[in-house]
């Protein structure tokens, strides 16, 4: 009986391109982390993957994803995935490839989706949306964190009702604070004197954001929401460099001026090849207790922006005094009064985000066309 042909090293390498480092957000082949591939005569394939640190928290994910991919090849009877650690020289080369000063050691390894909340201009309610979306996602069973990237105008601590000095764990990672309801929170506001002005130049901003992403023990989160500062400057470029797989949600008001500026933020995201997930129209109209509706900021800007960019309009959030009052009090409206019209609109937007994002750990890239591979581990979460 003719023996089945064994797979080639090139075929195995191609299969391993689907395995990505969830933190560096690139393929282990592209990153040069595949140390060796050995094909035995009996169809056993031995792969050695080099890790950035010996105690890498995503080691088991690499093992499962690598074995799953290679086992799909004809002629493979068994897959063994082993590990070693990159030498200092190899780490240095990897740092140069990534344009980084320091490689991360697992802070974002268990964060499934990074969502940047952006607008291009100030005053449209980005922080209010970030805080309430994080609370809504967590309340609906999708653990979320909120990271304040608006270093000059930080307001997330106030809106989520937390403001203490964070602790550091045994691995020297900063522990995020936990807001009521379970949202994990990190902000520059925890480290500066109350109401003190932050006067930093671009490189210092870059370093602070990098530290929040790499040196904070975020743990297992389905969503990490980043509240971006207005504009398309230093912070946006830093995020594009550090998080090439982050997705953007644009917040606008109905007026044409806000919609035009939000489109600039979208153009910046596209320039860095970052995915636009959808748009949220805030302050979309005010309804009086008698039921009269006033479109104080105009009408249709959110839909126009969504149509122009060919992305979904995730929600239209009405102008609401309750939404503002609860943000000031540190008790997000979506959890304090889930039935309020503004809460329902934000929860709808949160469900739109869930529907548009993968629910498994991003260790495998999506298959190009064939049937989707089964999840790496665990049970697929139901879609909201």
Coordinates of C-alpha atoms in Angstrom, one line a residue:
X1 CA 0.0 0.0 0.0
X2 CA 1.5 3.4 -1.0
X3 CA 2.4 5.6 1.9
X4 CA 0.7 9.0 2.0
X5 CA 3.0 11.8 1.0
X6 CA 4.4 13.9 3.9
X7 CA 3.9 17.6 4.0
X8 CA 6.8 19.9 3.1
X9 CA 8.4 22.5 5.4
X10 CA 7.0 25.2 3.2
X11 CA 3.4 23.8 3.6
X12 CA 3.8 23.7 7.4
X13 CA 5.3 27.2 7.5
X14 CA 2.2 28.4 5.5
X15 CA -0.1 26.8 8.0
X16 CA 1.8 28.5 10.9
X17 CA 1.2 31.9 9.3
X18 CA -2.3 31.7 10.7
X19 CA -1.0 31.6 14.2
X20 CA -0.6 35.1 15.6
X21 CA 0.9 36.5 18.7
X22 CA -2.2 38.1 20.4
X23 CA -0.1 40.9 21.9
X24 CA 2.3 41.7 19.1
X25 CA -0.6 41.2 16.7
X26 CA 1.4 39.5 14.0
X27 CA 2.0 36.0 12.6
X28 CA 4.7 34.0 14.5
X29 CA 6.2 33.3 11.0
X30 CA 6.5 37.0 10.2
X31 CA 8.0 37.6 13.7
X32 CA 10.6 34.9 13.2
X33 CA 9.4 32.9 16.2
X34 CA 9.3 29.5 14.4
X35 CA 12.7 28.0 15.4
X36 CA 12.5 24.7 13.7
X37 CA 10.2 22.3 11.8
X38 CA 11.0 18.6 11.8
X39 CA 8.9 16.0 9.7
X40 CA 9.4 12.4 10.8
X41 CA 8.8 9.4 8.4
X42 CA 5.8 8.3 10.4
X43 CA 4.0 11.6 9.8
X44 CA 4.9 13.2 13.2
X45 CA 5.7 16.9 12.9
X46 CA 7.8 18.6 15.6
X47 CA 7.6 22.4 15.7
X48 CA 9.7 24.6 18.0
X49 CA 8.4 28.1 18.7
X50 CA 10.6 30.8 20.3
X51 CA 8.9 32.9 23.0
X52 CA 9.9 36.4 24.1
X53 CA 9.9 35.3 27.8
X54 CA 10.1 31.8 29.3
X55 CA 6.9 32.3 31.4
X56 CA 4.9 33.7 28.4
X57 CA 1.2 33.5 29.4
X58 CA 0.1 32.7 25.8
X59 CA 2.3 29.6 25.5
X60 CA -0.6 27.1 25.7
X61 CA -2.5 29.1 23.0
X62 CA 0.5 28.8 20.7
X63 CA 0.6 25.1 21.4
X64 CA -3.1 24.5 20.6
X65 CA -3.2 26.8 17.6
X66 CA 0.0 25.5 16.1
X67 CA -1.1 21.9 16.5
X68 CA -4.5 22.6 15.1
X69 CA -3.2 24.3 12.0
X70 CA -0.5 21.7 11.2
X71 CA -2.7 18.7 11.8
X72 CA -5.0 19.9 9.0
X73 CA -2.3 18.9 6.4
X74 CA -2.5 15.6 4.6
X75 CA 0.0 13.0 5.9
X76 CA 0.3 14.4 9.4
X77 CA -0.3 11.8 12.1
X78 CA 0.8 13.8 15.2
X79 CA 1.9 17.3 16.0
X80 CA 4.3 18.2 18.9
X81 CA 4.9 21.9 19.7
X82 CA 7.9 22.7 21.8
X83 CA 9.3 26.0 23.0
X84 CA 12.5 27.8 23.6
X85 CA 13.3 31.5 24.3
X86 CA 14.6 34.1 21.9
X87 CA 18.2 35.1 22.5
X88 CA 19.0 38.7 23.5
X89 CA 20.3 39.2 19.9
X90 CA 17.1 37.8 18.4
X91 CA 15.0 39.9 20.8
X92 CA 17.0 43.0 19.7
X93 CA 16.2 42.2 16.0
X94 CA 12.5 41.7 16.8
X95 CA 12.5 45.0 18.6
X96 CA 13.9 46.7 15.5
X97 CA 11.3 45.0 13.3
X98 CA 8.5 46.3 15.5
X99 CA 10.1 49.7 16.0
X100 CA 9.8 49.3 19.8
X101 CA 12.2 49.9 22.6
X102 CA 11.0 47.0 24.7
X103 CA 9.0 43.9 24.0
X104 CA 5.8 43.3 26.0
X105 CA 5.6 40.4 28.3
X106 CA 2.0 39.4 28.3
X107 CA 0.0 42.4 29.5
X108 CA -2.4 42.3 26.5
X109 CA -2.1 38.6 25.9
X110 CA -5.6 37.8 27.2
X111 CA -7.4 40.9 25.8
X112 CA -9.5 39.7 22.9
X113 CA -10.4 43.0 21.2
X114 CA -8.9 46.5 21.5
X115 CA -11.4 49.2 20.5
X116 CA -10.4 52.9 20.0
X117 CA -13.1 55.4 20.6
X118 CA -12.3 58.4 18.5
X119 CA -13.9 61.5 17.1
X120 CA -11.3 64.0 15.6
X121 CA -12.8 66.9 17.7
X122 CA -13.6 67.5 21.3
X123 CA -16.9 67.9 23.0
X124 CA -18.9 65.1 21.3
X125 CA -19.0 62.8 24.3
X126 CA -16.2 60.3 23.6
X127 CA -15.5 59.8 27.3
X128 CA -19.1 59.4 28.2
X129 CA -19.5 56.8 25.4
X130 CA -16.3 55.0 26.4
X131 CA -17.4 54.7 30.1
X132 CA -21.0 53.7 29.3
X133 CA -20.0 51.2 26.5
X134 CA -17.5 49.5 28.9
X135 CA -20.2 49.3 31.6
X136 CA -22.8 48.1 29.1
X137 CA -20.5 45.4 27.6
X138 CA -19.5 44.1 31.1
X139 CA -23.2 44.1 32.2
X140 CA -24.1 42.0 29.2
X141 CA -21.5 39.4 30.0
X142 CA -18.5 40.7 28.0
X143 CA -15.8 41.8 30.5
X144 CA -14.4 45.2 29.5
X145 CA -11.8 47.7 30.5
X146 CA -11.5 51.4 29.9
X147 CA -8.1 53.0 29.2
X148 CA -7.9 56.8 29.3
X149 CA -5.6 57.8 26.4
X150 CA -6.7 61.4 26.7
X151 CA -3.7 62.4 28.8
X152 CA -4.5 66.2 28.9
X153 CA -8.3 65.9 29.3
X154 CA -8.7 62.6 31.3
X155 CA -12.2 62.1 32.7
X156 CA -12.7 58.3 32.8
X157 CA -11.9 58.0 36.5
X158 CA -14.6 60.5 37.4
X159 CA -17.2 58.9 35.0
X160 CA -16.6 55.4 36.3
X161 CA -16.3 56.5 40.0
X162 CA -12.7 55.4 40.7
X163 CA -9.7 57.4 41.7
X164 CA -7.0 55.7 43.9
X165 CA -3.3 55.0 43.4
X166 CA -3.1 51.5 41.7
X167 CA -1.1 48.7 43.3
X168 CA 1.7 46.7 41.6
X169 CA 1.7 42.9 41.6
X170 CA 4.5 40.4 42.1
X171 CA 5.4 40.5 38.4
X172 CA 5.8 44.3 38.7
X173 CA 2.7 45.0 36.5
X174 CA 0.3 47.8 37.5
X175 CA -3.1 46.5 38.6
X176 CA -6.0 48.4 37.0
X177 CA -8.7 49.7 39.4
X178 CA -12.1 48.1 39.3
X179 CA -15.2 50.2 39.0
X180 CA -18.6 49.2 40.3
X181 CA -20.0 46.6 38.0
X182 CA -16.5 45.2 37.2
X183 CA -15.1 47.5 34.6
X184 CA -11.2 47.6 34.8
X185 CA -9.9 51.2 34.6
X186 CA -6.6 52.8 34.0
X187 CA -5.8 56.5 33.6
X188 CA -3.0 59.0 33.9
X189 CA -5.4 60.7 36.4
X190 CA -4.4 58.0 39.0
X191 CA -0.8 59.1 39.0
X192 CA -1.0 62.9 39.0
X193 CA -2.2 65.3 41.7
X194 CA -5.9 66.0 41.5
X195 CA -6.8 68.7 38.9
X196 CA -3.1 69.2 38.0
X197 CA -2.3 70.1 34.4
X198 CA -0.3 67.5 32.4
X199 CA 2.3 69.3 30.3
X200 CA 4.0 66.6 28.1
X201 CA 5.6 66.5 24.7
X202 CA 5.0 63.8 22.1
X203 CA 7.7 61.3 23.2
X204 CA 6.5 61.4 26.8
X205 CA 2.9 60.8 25.6
X206 CA 4.1 57.8 23.5
X207 CA 5.9 56.3 26.5
X208 CA 2.9 56.7 28.9
X209 CA 0.5 55.1 26.4
X210 CA 3.0 52.3 25.8
X211 CA 3.3 51.7 29.5
X212 CA -0.5 51.5 29.9
X213 CA -0.7 48.9 27.2
X214 CA 2.3 46.8 28.2
X215 CA 2.8 47.2 32.0
X216 CA -0.8 47.0 33.2
X217 CA -2.1 43.6 34.2
X218 CA -5.3 43.7 32.2
X219 CA -6.0 40.0 32.6
X220 CA -8.8 38.3 30.7
X221 CA -10.9 40.9 29.0
X222 CA -13.1 40.6 25.9
X223 CA -12.9 44.3 25.2
X224 CA -10.4 47.0 26.1
X225 CA -11.9 50.4 25.2
X226 CA -9.4 53.3 24.6
X227 CA -10.7 56.8 25.1
X228 CA -8.7 58.7 22.5
X229 CA -7.9 62.5 22.7
X230 CA -9.4 64.8 20.1
X231 CA -7.5 65.2 16.9
X232 CA -5.3 62.8 14.8
X233 CA -2.0 63.5 16.4
X234 CA 0.7 61.8 18.5
X235 CA -1.5 59.5 20.5
X236 CA -3.3 58.1 17.4
X237 CA 0.0 57.5 15.7
X238 CA 1.4 55.8 18.8
X239 CA -1.7 53.5 19.0
X240 CA -1.4 52.6 15.3
X241 CA 2.2 51.6 15.8
X242 CA 1.6 49.6 19.0
X243 CA -1.7 48.0 18.1
X244 CA -1.9 47.2 14.4
X245 CA -5.1 45.1 15.0
X246 CA -7.0 47.7 17.0
X247 CA -10.4 48.7 15.7
X248 CA -12.0 52.2 15.7
X249 CA -15.5 53.4 16.7
X250 CA -16.1 57.0 15.7
X251 CA -18.3 59.3 17.8
X252 CA -19.9 62.3 16.2
X253 CA -22.8 64.6 16.8
X254 CA -25.5 65.2 14.1
X255 CA -24.1 68.5 12.9
X256 CA -22.1 68.6 9.7
X257 CA -19.0 70.2 11.3
X258 CA -18.6 67.3 13.7
X259 CA -19.2 64.7 11.0
X260 CA -16.5 66.3 8.7
X261 CA -13.9 66.3 11.5
X262 CA -14.8 62.7 12.5
X263 CA -14.1 61.7 8.9
X264 CA -10.5 63.1 9.3
X265 CA -10.1 60.7 12.2
X266 CA -11.4 57.9 10.0
X267 CA -8.9 58.9 7.2
X268 CA -6.1 58.7 9.8
X269 CA -7.2 55.2 10.9
X270 CA -7.4 54.0 7.2
X271 CA -3.9 55.5 6.5
X272 CA -2.5 53.1 9.2
X273 CA -4.7 50.2 7.9
X274 CA -6.8 50.1 11.1
X275 CA -10.3 48.7 10.8
X276 CA -13.3 51.0 11.3
X277 CA -16.0 49.1 13.3
X278 CA -18.8 51.7 13.2
X279 CA -20.1 55.1 14.2
X280 CA -22.2 56.4 17.1
X281 CA -24.2 59.6 16.8
X282 CA -24.3 61.3 20.2
X283 CA -26.7 64.2 21.2
X284 CA -29.0 63.1 18.4
X285 CA -32.0 64.9 19.7
X286 CA -33.7 66.1 22.9
X287 CA -37.2 64.9 23.9
X288 CA -39.0 67.0 26.5
X289 CA -41.1 65.4 29.3
X290 CA -44.2 66.3 27.2
X291 CA -42.8 64.3 24.3
X292 CA -41.7 67.2 22.0
X293 CA -38.4 66.4 20.2
X294 CA -35.9 69.1 19.4
X295 CA -32.9 68.5 17.1
X296 CA -30.6 71.0 18.9
X297 CA -27.4 69.8 17.0
X298 CA -29.1 69.2 13.7
X299 CA -29.9 65.9 12.2
X300 CA -28.4 63.1 10.1
X301 CA -24.7 63.6 10.7
X302 CA -24.1 60.1 12.1
X303 CA -25.9 58.4 9.2
X304 CA -24.1 60.6 6.7
X305 CA -20.7 59.7 8.2
X306 CA -21.6 56.0 8.3
X307 CA -22.8 56.0 4.7
X308 CA -19.8 57.9 3.5
X309 CA -17.4 55.5 5.2
X310 CA -19.5 52.4 4.4
X311 CA -19.7 51.4 8.1
X312 CA -22.7 50.6 10.3
X313 CA -24.3 53.3 12.4
X314 CA -24.2 51.5 15.8
X315 CA -26.5 53.8 17.6
X316 CA -28.2 57.2 18.0
X317 CA -27.9 58.4 21.6
X318 CA -30.4 61.1 22.5
X319 CA -29.2 64.3 24.4
X320 CA -30.0 63.4 28.0
X321 CA -29.5 65.2 31.2
X322 CA -29.5 61.9 33.1
X323 CA -26.6 60.6 31.0
X324 CA -24.6 63.7 31.9
X325 CA -25.6 63.7 35.6
X326 CA -24.6 60.0 36.0
X327 CA -21.3 60.5 34.2
X328 CA -20.5 63.4 36.6
X329 CA -21.5 61.2 39.6
X330 CA -19.4 58.2 38.5
X331 CA -22.4 55.9 38.0
X332 CA -22.9 55.1 34.3
X333 CA -26.5 55.5 33.2
X334 CA -26.5 52.2 31.4
X335 CA -26.2 50.3 34.7
X336 CA -28.0 52.9 36.9
X337 CA -31.1 53.1 34.7
X338 CA -30.9 50.4 31.9
X339 CA -34.4 51.4 30.6
X340 CA -33.6 55.0 29.9
X341 CA -33.7 55.8 26.2
X342 CA -30.0 56.9 26.2
X343 CA -29.1 53.6 28.0
X344 CA -30.9 51.5 25.5
X345 CA -29.2 53.3 22.6
X346 CA -25.8 52.7 24.1
X347 CA -26.6 49.0 24.9
X348 CA -27.6 48.6 21.2
X349 CA -24.3 50.1 20.2
X350 CA -22.5 47.7 22.5
X351 CA -24.3 44.8 21.0
X352 CA -23.3 46.1 17.5
X353 CA -19.6 46.0 18.7
X354 CA -20.0 42.4 19.9
X355 CA -21.6 41.3 16.7
X356 CA -18.7 42.8 14.7
X357 CA -15.8 41.3 16.7
X358 CA -14.5 37.8 17.2
X359 CA -15.4 36.1 20.4
X360 CA -12.4 33.8 20.7
X361 CA -8.8 34.7 21.7
X362 CA -7.0 36.1 18.7
X363 CA -4.4 33.4 18.4
X364 CA -5.6 32.2 14.9
X365 CA -6.2 34.5 12.0
X366 CA -9.4 33.9 10.1
X367 CA -9.2 31.2 7.4
X368 CA -9.2 32.8 3.9
X369 CA -12.2 31.0 2.5
X370 CA -12.7 27.4 3.6
X371 CA -14.9 26.4 6.5
X372 CA -13.9 28.1 9.7
X373 CA -11.6 26.1 12.0
X374 CA -13.1 25.2 15.4
X375 CA -12.2 27.6 18.3
X376 CA -8.8 27.1 19.9
X377 CA -10.3 26.3 23.3
X378 CA -13.4 26.9 25.4
X379 CA -17.0 27.2 24.3
X380 CA -18.0 29.9 21.7
X381 CA -19.9 32.7 23.4
X382 CA -23.4 33.3 22.2
X383 CA -23.9 36.5 20.1
X384 CA -25.9 39.2 21.8

